[in-house]
Coordinates of N, CA and C in Angstrom, one line a residue:
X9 N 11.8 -88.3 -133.7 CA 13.1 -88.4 -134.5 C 13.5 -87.0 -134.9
X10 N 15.1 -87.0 -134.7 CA 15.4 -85.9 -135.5 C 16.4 -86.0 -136.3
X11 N 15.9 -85.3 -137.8 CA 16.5 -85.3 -138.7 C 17.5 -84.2 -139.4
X12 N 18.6 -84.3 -139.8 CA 19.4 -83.3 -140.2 C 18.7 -83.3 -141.8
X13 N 19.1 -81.6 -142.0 CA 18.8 -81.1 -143.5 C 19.7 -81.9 -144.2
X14 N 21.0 -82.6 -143.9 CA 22.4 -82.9 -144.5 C 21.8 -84.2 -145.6
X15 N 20.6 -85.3 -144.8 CA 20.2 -86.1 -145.2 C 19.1 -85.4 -146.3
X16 N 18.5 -84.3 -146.3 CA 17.6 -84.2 -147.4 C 18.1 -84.0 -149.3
X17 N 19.2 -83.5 -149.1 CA 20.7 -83.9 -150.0 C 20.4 -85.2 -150.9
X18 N 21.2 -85.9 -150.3 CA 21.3 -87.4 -149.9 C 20.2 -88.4 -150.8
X19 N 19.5 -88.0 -150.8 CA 18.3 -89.1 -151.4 C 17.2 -88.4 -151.5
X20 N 16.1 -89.0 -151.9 CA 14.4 -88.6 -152.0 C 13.7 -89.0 -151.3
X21 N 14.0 -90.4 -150.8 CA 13.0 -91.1 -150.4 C 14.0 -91.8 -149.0
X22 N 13.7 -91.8 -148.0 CA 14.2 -92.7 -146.7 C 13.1 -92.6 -145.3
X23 N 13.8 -93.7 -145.0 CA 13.2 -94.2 -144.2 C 13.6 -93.3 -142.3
X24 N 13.0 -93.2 -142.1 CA 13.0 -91.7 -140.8 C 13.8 -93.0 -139.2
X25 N 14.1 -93.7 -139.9 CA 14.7 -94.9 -138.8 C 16.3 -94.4 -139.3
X26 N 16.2 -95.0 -140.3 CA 17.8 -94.6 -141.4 C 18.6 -93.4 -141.0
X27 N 18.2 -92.4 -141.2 CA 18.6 -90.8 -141.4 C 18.3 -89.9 -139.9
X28 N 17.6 -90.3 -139.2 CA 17.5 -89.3 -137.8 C 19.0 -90.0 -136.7
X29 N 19.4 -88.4 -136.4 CA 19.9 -88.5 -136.0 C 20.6 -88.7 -134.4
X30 N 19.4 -88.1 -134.0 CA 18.6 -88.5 -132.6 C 17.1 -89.0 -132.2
X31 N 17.0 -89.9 -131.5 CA 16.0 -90.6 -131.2 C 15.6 -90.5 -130.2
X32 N 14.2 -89.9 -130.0 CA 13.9 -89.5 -128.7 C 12.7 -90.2 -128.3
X33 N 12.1 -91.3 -127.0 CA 10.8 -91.9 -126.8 C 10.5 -91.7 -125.6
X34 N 8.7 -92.0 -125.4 CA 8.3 -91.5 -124.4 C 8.5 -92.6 -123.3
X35 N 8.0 -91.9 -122.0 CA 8.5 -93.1 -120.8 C 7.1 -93.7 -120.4
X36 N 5.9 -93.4 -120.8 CA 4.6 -93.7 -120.5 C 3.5 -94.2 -120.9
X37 N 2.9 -95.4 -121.1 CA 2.2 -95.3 -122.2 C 1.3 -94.7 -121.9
X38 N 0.1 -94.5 -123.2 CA -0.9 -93.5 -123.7 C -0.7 -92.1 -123.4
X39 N 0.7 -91.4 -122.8 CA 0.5 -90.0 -122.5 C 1.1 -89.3 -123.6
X40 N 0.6 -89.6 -124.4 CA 0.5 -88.8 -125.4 C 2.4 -88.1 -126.0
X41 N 3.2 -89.0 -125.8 CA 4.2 -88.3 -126.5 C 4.4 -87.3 -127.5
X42 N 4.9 -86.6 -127.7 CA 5.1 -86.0 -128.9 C 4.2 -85.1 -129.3
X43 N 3.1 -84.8 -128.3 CA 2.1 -84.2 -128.5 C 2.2 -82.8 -129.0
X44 N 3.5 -81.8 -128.4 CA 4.0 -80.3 -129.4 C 5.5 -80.9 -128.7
X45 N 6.3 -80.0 -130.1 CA 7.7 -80.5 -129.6 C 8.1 -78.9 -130.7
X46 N 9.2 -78.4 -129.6 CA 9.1 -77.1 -130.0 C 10.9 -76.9 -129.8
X47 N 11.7 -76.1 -130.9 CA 13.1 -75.7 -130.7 C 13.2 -74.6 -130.2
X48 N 13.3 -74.2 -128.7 CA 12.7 -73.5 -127.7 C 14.7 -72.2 -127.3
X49 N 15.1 -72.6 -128.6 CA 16.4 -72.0 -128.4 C 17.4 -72.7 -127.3
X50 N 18.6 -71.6 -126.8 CA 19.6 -72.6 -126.3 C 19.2 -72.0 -124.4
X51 N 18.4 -72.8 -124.1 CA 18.2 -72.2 -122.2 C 19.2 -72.7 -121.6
X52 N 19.6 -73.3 -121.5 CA 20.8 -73.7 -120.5 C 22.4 -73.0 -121.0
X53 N 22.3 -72.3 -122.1 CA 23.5 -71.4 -122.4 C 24.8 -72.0 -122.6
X54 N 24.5 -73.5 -123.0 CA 25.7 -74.0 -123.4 C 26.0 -74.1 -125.0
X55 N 25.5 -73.3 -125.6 CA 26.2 -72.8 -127.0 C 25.2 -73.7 -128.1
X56 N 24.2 -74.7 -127.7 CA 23.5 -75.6 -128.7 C 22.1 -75.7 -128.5
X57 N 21.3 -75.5 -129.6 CA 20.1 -75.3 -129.4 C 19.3 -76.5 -128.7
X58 N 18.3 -76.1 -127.8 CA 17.3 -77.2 -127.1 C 16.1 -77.9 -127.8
X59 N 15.7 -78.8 -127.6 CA 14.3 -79.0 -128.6 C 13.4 -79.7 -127.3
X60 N 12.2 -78.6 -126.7 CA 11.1 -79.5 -125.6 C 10.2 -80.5 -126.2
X61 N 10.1 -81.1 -125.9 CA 8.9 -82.2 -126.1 C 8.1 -82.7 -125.2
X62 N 6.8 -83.0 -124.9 CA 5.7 -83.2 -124.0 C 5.4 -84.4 -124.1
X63 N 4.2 -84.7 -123.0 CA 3.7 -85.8 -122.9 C 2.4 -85.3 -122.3
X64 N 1.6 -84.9 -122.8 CA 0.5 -84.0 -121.7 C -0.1 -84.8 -121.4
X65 N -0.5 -86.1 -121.4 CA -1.1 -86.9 -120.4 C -0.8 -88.0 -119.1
X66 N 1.2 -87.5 -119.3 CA 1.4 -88.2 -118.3 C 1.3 -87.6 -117.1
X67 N 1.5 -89.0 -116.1 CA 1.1 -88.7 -114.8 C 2.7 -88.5 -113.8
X68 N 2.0 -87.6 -113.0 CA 3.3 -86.8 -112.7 C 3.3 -86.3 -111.0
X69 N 3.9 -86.5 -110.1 CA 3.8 -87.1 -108.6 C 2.1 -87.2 -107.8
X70 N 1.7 -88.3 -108.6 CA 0.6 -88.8 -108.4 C -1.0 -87.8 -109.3
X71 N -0.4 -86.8 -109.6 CA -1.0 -86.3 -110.9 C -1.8 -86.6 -112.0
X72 N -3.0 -87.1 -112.5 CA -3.3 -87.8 -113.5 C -3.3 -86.6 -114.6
X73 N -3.0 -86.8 -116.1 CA -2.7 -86.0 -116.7 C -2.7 -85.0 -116.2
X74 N -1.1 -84.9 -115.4 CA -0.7 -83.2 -115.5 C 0.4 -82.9 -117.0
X75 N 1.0 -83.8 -117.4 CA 1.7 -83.2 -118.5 C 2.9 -83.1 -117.8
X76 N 3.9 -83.2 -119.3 CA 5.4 -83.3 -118.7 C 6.0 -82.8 -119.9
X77 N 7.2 -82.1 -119.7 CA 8.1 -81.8 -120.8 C 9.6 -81.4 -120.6
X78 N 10.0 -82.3 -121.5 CA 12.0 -82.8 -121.6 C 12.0 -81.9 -122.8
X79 N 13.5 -81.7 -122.2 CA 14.4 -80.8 -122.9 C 15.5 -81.0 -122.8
X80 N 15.8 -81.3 -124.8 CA 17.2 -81.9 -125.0 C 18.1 -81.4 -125.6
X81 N 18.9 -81.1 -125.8 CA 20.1 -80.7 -126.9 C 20.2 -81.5 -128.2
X82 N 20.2 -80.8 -129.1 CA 20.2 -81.0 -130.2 C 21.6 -81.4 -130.7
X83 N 22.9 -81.5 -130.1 CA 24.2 -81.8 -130.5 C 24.2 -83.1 -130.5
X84 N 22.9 -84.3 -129.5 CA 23.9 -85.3 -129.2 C 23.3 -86.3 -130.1
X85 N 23.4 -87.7 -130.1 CA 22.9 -88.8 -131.3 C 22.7 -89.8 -130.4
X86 N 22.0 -90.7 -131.5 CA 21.6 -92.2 -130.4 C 20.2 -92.2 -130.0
X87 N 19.6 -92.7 -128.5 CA 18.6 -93.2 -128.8 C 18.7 -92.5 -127.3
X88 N 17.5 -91.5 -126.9 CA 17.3 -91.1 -125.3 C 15.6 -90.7 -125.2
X89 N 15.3 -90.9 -123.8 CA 14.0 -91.1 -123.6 C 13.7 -89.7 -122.6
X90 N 12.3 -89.9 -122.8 CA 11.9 -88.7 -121.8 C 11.8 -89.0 -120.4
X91 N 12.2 -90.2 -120.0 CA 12.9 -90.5 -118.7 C 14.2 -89.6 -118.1
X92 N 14.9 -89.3 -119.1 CA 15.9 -89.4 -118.5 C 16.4 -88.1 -119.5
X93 N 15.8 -86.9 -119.5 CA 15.8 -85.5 -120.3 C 17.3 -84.4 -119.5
X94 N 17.6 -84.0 -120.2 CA 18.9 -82.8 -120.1 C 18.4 -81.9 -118.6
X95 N 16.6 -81.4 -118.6 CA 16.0 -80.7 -118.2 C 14.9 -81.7 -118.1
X96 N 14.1 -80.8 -117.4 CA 12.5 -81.1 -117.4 C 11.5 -80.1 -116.2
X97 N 10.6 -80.1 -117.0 CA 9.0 -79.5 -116.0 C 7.9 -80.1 -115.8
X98 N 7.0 -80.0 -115.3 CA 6.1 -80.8 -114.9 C 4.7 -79.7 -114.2
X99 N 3.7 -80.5 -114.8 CA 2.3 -80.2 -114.5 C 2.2 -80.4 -112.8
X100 N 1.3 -79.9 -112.3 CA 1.4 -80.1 -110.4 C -0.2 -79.8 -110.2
X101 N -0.8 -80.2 -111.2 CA -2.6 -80.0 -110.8 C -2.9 -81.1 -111.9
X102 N -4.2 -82.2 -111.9 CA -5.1 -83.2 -112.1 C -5.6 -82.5 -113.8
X103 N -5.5 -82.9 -114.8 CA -5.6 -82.9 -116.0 C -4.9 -81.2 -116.7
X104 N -4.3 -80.8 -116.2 CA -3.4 -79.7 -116.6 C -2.9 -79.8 -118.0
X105 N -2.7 -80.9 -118.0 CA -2.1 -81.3 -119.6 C -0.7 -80.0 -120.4
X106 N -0.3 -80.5 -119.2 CA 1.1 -79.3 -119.2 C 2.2 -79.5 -120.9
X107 N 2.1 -79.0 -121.5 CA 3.4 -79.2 -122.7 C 2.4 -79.0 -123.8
X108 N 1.0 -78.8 -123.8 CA 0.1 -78.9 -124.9 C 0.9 -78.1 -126.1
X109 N 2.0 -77.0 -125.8 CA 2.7 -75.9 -127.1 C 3.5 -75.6 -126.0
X110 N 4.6 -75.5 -126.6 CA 5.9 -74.9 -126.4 C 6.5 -73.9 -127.4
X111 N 7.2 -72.6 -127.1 CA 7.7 -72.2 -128.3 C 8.9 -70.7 -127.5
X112 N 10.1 -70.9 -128.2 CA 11.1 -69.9 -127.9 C 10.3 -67.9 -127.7
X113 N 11.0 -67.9 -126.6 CA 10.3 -66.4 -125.9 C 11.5 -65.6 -126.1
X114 N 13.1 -66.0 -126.2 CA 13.7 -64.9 -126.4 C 14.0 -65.1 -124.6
X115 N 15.0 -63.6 -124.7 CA 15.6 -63.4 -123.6 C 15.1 -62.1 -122.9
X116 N 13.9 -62.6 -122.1 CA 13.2 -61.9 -121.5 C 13.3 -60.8 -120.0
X117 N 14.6 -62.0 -119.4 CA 14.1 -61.5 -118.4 C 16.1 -60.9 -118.0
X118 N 16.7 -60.6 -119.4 CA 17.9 -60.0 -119.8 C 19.2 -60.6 -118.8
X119 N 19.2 -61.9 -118.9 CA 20.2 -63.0 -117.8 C 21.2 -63.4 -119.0
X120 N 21.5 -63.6 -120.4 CA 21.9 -64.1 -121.2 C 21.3 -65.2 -121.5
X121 N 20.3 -65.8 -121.0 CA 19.8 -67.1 -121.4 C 18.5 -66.9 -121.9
X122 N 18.0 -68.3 -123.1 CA 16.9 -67.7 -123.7 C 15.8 -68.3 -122.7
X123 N 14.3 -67.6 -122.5 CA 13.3 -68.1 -121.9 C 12.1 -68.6 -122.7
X124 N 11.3 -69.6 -122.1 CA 10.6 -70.1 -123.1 C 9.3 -70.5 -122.5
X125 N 8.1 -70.1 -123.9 CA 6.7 -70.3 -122.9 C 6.4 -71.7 -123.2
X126 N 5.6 -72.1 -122.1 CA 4.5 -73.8 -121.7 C 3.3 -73.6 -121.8
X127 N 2.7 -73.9 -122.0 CA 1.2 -73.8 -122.5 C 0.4 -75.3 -122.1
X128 N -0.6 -75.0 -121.4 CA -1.5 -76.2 -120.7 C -2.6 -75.5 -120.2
X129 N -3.4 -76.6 -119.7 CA -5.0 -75.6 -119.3 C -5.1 -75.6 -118.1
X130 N -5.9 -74.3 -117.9 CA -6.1 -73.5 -116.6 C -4.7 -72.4 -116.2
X131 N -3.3 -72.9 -116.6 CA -2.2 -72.0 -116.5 C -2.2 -72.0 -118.3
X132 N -2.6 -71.5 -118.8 CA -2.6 -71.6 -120.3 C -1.7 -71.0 -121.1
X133 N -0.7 -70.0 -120.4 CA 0.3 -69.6 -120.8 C 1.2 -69.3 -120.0
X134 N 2.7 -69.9 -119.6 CA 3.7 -69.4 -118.3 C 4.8 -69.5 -119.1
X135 N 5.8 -68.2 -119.0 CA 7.0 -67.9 -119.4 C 8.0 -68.6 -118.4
X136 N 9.0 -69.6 -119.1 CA 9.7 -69.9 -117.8 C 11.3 -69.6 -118.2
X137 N 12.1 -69.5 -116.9 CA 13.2 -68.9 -117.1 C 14.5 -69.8 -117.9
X138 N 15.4 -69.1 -119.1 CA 16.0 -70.1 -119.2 C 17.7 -70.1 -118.2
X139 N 18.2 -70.8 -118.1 CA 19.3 -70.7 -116.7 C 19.3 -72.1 -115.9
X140 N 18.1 -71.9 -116.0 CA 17.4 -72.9 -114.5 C 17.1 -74.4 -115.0
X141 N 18.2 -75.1 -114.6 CA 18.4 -76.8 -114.9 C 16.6 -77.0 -115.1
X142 N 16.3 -77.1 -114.0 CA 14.7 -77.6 -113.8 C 13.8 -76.7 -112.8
X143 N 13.3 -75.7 -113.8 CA 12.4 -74.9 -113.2 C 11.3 -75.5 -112.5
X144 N 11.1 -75.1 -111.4 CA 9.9 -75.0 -110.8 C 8.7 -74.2 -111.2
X145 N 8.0 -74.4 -112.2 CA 7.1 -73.5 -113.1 C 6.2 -73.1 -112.0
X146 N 5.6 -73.4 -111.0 CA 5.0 -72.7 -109.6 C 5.8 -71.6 -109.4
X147 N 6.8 -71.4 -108.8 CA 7.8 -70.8 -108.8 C 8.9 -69.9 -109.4
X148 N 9.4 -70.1 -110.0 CA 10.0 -69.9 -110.8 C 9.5 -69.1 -112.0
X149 N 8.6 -68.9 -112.6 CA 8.2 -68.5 -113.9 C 8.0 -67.3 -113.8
X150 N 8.6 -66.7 -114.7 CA 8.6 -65.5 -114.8 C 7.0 -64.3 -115.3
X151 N 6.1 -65.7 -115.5 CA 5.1 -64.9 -116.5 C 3.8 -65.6 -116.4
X152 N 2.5 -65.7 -116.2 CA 1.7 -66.6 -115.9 C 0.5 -66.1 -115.8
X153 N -0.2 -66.5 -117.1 CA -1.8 -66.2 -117.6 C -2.4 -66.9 -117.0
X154 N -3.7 -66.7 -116.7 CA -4.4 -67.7 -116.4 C -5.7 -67.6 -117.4
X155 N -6.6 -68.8 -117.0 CA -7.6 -69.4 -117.6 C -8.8 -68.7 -117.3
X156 N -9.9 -68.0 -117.8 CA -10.7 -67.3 -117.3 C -11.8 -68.6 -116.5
X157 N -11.9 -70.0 -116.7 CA -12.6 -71.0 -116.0 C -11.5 -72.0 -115.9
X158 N -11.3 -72.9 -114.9 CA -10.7 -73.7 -114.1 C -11.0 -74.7 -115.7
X159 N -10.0 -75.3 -116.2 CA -10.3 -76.4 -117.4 C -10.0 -75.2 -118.4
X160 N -10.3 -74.3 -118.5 CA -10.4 -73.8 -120.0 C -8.9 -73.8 -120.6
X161 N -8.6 -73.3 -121.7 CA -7.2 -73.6 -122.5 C -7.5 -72.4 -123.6
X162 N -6.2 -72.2 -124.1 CA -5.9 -71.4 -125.7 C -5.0 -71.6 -126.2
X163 N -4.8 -71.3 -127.6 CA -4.0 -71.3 -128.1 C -2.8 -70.5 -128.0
X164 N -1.6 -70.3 -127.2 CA -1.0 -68.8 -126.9 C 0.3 -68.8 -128.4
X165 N 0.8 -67.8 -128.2 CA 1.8 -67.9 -129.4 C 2.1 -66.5 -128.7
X166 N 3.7 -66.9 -129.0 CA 4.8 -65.3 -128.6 C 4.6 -64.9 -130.0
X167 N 4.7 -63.7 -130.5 CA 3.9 -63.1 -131.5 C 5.4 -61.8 -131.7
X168 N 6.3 -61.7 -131.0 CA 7.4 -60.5 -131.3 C 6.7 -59.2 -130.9
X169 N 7.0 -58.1 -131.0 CA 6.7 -56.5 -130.8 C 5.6 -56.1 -131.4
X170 N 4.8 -56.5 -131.5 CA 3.5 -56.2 -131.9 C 2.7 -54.7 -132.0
X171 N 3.0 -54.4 -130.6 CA 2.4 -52.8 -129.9 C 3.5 -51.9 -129.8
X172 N 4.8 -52.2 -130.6 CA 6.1 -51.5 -130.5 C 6.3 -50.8 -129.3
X173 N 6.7 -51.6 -128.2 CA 6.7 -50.7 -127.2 C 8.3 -51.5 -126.6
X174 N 9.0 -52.7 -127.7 CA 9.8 -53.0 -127.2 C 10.0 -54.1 -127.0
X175 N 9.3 -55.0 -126.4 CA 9.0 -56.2 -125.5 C 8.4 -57.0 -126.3
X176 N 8.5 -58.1 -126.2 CA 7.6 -59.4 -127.2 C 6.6 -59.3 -126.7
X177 N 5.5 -59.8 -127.6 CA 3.9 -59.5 -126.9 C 3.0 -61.5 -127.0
X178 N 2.4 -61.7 -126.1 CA 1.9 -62.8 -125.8 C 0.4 -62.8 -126.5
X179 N -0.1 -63.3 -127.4 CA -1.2 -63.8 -127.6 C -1.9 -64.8 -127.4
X180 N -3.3 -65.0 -127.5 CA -3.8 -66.2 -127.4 C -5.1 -66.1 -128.3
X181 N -5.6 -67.7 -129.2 CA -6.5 -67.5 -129.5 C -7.8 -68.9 -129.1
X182 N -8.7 -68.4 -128.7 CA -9.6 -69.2 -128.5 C -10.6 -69.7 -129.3

């Protein structure tokens, strides 16, 4: 659910059915909906901020947990599913658990659009482009750590200029 600050005003106490203003559900059971849901800035450059959301254990063209993640705009209201996302990416290897963290990278790759990292195991950190309806994260991604063992995972976080050399700097912690 997403809730406006307008409603925190408003009352003390409500009910998150009441007051959200967009309703967002998953399309799968047990894959873990909601698992990181991150406001990843405006990628598609239509003037309104995006919010990703995951499903890292769904299954995804014959994939078992590769993970999945929709991306919505934050302008619209009502009730939409991760079936049927603005955008979307997708895991493409057997427990990947693609969407585990999402979080806004800024405009990296200097296109006017913002770019944003995915986070899952074995690709544990991939910058992907923002522009691109539905990136091909194989492809497409601008940026792509890998896992020192096949399975392993971290925690990454875009961390801003850190080494002042200009550029946002990528961490991870294990």
């Amino acid at each position: 659910w997403l809730v406006s600050g307008a409603a925190f005003g408003d009352t003390t106490d409500a009910n998150v059915e009441d007051v959200a203003f967009l309703t967002i559900s998953g399309d799968q059971s047990g894959a873990y909906f909601g698992t990181a849901a991150s406001f990843i800035g405006d990628v598609d450059g239509d003037g309104v901020q995006d919010v990703a959301i995951s499903a890292i254990f769904s299954q995804q063209n014959g994939w078992e947990q590769a993970g999945t993640v929709g991306i919505f705009a934050t302008d619209q209201t009502g009730d939409v599913s991760l079936a049927d996302p603005d955008h979307h990416v997708m895991g493409w290897f057997d427990s990947q658990e693609y969407g585990s963290d999402m979080q806004p990278a800024g405009d990296l790759d200097g296109d006017g659009y913002d770019d944003w990292m995915v986070a899952g195991a074995g690709v544990i950190a991939q910058i992907l482009p923002g522009g691109v309806s539905t990136p091909d994260p194989e492809l497409d991604a601008l940026f792509q750590l890998y896992a020192q063992a096949e399975g392993d995972r971290c925690e990454p976080h875009m961390l801003g200029d850190v080494d002042g050399d200009g550029e946002v700097d990528l961490g991870c912690t294990d």
